[in-house]
CSV table of C-alpha atoms in Angstrom, one decimal:
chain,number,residue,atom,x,y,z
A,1,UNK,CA,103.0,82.9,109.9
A,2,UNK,CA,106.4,82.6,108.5
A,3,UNK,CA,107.6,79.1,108.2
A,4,UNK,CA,111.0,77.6,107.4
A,5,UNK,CA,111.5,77.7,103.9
A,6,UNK,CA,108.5,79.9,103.0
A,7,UNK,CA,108.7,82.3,99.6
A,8,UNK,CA,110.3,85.3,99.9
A,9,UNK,CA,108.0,88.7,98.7
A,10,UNK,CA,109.0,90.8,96.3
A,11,UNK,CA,110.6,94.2,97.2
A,12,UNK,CA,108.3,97.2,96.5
A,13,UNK,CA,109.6,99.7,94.1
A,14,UNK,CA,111.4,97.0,92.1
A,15,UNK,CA,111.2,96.9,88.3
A,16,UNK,CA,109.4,93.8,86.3
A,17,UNK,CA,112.5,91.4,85.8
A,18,UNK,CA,114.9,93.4,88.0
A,19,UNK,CA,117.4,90.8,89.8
A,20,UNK,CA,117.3,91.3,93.2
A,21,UNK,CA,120.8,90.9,95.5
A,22,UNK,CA,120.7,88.4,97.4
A,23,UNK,CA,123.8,87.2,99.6
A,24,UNK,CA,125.6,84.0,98.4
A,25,UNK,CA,125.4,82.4,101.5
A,26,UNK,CA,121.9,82.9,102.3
A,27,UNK,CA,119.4,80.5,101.2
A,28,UNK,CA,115.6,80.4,101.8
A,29,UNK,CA,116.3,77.6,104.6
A,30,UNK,CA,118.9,79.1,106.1
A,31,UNK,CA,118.2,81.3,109.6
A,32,UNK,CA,120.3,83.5,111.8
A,33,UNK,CA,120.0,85.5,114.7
A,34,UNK,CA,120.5,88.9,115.3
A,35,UNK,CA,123.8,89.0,115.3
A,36,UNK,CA,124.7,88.0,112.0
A,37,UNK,CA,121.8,89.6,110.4
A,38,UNK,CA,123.3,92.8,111.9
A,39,UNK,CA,126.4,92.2,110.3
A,40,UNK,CA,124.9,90.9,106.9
A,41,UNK,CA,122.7,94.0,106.9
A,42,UNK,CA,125.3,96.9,108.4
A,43,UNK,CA,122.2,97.6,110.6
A,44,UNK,CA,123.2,97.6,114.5
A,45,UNK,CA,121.6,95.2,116.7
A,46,UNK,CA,119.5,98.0,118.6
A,47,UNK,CA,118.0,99.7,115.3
A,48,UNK,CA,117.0,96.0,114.4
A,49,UNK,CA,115.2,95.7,117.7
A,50,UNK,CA,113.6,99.4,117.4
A,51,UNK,CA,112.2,98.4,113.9
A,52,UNK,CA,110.4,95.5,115.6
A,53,UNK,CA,109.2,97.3,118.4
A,54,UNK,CA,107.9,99.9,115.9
A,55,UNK,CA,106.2,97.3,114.0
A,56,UNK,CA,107.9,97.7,110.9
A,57,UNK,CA,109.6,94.1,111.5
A,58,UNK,CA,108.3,91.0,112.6
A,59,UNK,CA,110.2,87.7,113.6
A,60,UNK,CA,107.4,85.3,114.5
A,61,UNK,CA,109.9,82.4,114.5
A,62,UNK,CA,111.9,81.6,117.5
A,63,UNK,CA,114.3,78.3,118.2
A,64,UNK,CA,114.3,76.0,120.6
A,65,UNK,CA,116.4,78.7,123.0
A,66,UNK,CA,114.1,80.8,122.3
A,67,UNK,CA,116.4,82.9,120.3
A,68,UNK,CA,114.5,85.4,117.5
A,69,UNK,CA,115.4,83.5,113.9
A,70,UNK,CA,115.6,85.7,110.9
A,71,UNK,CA,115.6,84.8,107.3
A,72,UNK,CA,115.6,86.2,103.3
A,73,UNK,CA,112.3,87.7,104.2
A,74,UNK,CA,113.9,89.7,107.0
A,75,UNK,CA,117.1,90.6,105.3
A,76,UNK,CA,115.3,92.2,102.1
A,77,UNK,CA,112.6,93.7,104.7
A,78,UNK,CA,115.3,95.5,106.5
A,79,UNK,CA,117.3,96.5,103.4
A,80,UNK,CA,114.0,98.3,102.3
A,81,UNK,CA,113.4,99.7,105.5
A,82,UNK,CA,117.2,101.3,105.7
A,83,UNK,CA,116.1,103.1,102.0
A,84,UNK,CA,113.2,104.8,103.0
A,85,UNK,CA,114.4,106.0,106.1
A,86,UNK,CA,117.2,107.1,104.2
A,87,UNK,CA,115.0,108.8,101.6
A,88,UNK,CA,113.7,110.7,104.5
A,89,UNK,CA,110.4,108.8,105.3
A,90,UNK,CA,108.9,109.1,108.4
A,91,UNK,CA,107.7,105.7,111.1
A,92,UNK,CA,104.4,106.1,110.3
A,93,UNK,CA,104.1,106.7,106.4
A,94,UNK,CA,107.0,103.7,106.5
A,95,UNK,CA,104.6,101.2,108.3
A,96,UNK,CA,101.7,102.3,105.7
A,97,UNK,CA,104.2,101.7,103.0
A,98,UNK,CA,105.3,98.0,104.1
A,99,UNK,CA,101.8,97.4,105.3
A,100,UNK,CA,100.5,98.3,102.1
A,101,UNK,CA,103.7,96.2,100.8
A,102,UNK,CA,102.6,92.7,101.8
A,103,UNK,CA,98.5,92.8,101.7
A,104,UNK,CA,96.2,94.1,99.8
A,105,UNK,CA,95.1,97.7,100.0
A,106,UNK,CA,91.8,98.6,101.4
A,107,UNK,CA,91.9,101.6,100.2
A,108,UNK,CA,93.7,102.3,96.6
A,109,UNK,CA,93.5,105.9,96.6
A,110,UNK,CA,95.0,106.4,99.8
A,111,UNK,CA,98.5,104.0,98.5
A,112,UNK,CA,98.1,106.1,95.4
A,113,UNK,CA,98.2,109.4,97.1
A,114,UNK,CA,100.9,108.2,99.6
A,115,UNK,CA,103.2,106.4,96.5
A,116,UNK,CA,102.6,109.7,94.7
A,117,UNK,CA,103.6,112.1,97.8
A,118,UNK,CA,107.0,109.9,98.3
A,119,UNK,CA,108.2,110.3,94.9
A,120,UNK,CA,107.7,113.5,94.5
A,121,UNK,CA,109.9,114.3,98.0
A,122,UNK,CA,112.5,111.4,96.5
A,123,UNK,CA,112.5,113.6,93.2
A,124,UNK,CA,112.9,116.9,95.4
A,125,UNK,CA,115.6,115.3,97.1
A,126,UNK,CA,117.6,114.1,94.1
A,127,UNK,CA,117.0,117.4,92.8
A,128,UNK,CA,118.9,119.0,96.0
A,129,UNK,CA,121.3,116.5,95.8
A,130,UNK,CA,122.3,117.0,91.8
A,131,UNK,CA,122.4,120.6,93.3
A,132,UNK,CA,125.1,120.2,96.1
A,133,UNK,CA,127.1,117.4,93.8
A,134,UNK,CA,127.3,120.3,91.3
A,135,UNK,CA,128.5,122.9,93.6
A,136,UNK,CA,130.7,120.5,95.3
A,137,UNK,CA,132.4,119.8,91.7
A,138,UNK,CA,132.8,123.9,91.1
A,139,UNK,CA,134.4,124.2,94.5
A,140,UNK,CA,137.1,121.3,92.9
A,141,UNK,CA,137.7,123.1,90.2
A,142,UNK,CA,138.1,126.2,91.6
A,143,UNK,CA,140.2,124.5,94.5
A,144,UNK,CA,142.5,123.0,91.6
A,145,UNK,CA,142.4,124.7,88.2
A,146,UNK,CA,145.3,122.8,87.0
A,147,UNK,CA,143.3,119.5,87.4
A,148,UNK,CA,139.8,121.1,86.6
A,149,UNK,CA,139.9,119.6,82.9
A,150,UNK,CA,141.6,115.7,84.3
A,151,UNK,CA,138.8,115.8,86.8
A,152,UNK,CA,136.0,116.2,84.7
A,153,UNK,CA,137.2,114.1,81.9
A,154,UNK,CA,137.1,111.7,84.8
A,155,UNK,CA,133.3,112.2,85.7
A,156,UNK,CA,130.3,112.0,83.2
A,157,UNK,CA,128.4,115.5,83.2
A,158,UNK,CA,130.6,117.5,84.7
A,159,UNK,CA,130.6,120.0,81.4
A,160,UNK,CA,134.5,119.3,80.6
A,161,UNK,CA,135.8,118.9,77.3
């Protein structure tokens, strides 16, 4: 059970030493409800509430009002949850993911396959992505030849001179 002042986990994916952001007003003992960890998050009050429904967020902690209390733990939580729906992950491959985030796994070869499948979509999608950023800066050029070389003097690969 999450207690007041407990350690926050480490964020999957994260490199050895990597600093993680943290928001200069947030402390380990502070709390707020879901308002403010809406607006500390850019994550709308009813996708907050989904996630815990869907079990992919928990708030075991509740205050005298019976208000829900969120915390770091929460905040970092939701920020990873946001990234891997925006990489295009699924509910349930998420809830494998974070489960597999915060115990340990039963079964190794089944986080290995699942780690593995992930990255190779994320690499797929980067790939597309590189793809449409490319043909997105042709179109500029095309669209302004006059400003073609000032442009990509002004971005790094864009294969000016």
């Amino acid at each position: 059970r999450a207690r007041h002042g407990a350690a926050v986990r480490p964020v999957a994916g994260m490199r050895a030493g990597a600093q993680r952001w943290r928001p200069p007003s947030l402390r380990a003992e502070s709390w707020m409800r879901i308002g403010e960890l809406a607006r500390l998050t850019g994550t709308p009050p009813e996708n907050i509430r989904f996630y815990e429904r869907e079990g992919l967020l928990f708030v075991l902690e509740r205050s005298r009002n019976n208000y829900r209390r969120y915390g770091p733990a929460h905040v970092e939580r939701l920020y990873l949850i946001r990234n891997y729906r925006a990489s295009g992950i699924g509910l349930d491959d998420m809830r494998n993911l974070l489960g597999w985030t915060h115990r340990e796994s039963p079964e190794p070869e089944l986080l290995t396959q699942a780690v593995r499948d992930h990255l190779a979509y994320v690499e797929e999608r980067m790939a597309q992505l590189t793809r449409v950023k490319e043909h997105l800066l042709a179109l500029e050029r095309q669209a302004v030849p006059s400003a073609a070389r000032e442009i990509c003097e002004e971005r790094p690969g864009c294969g000016g001179s």
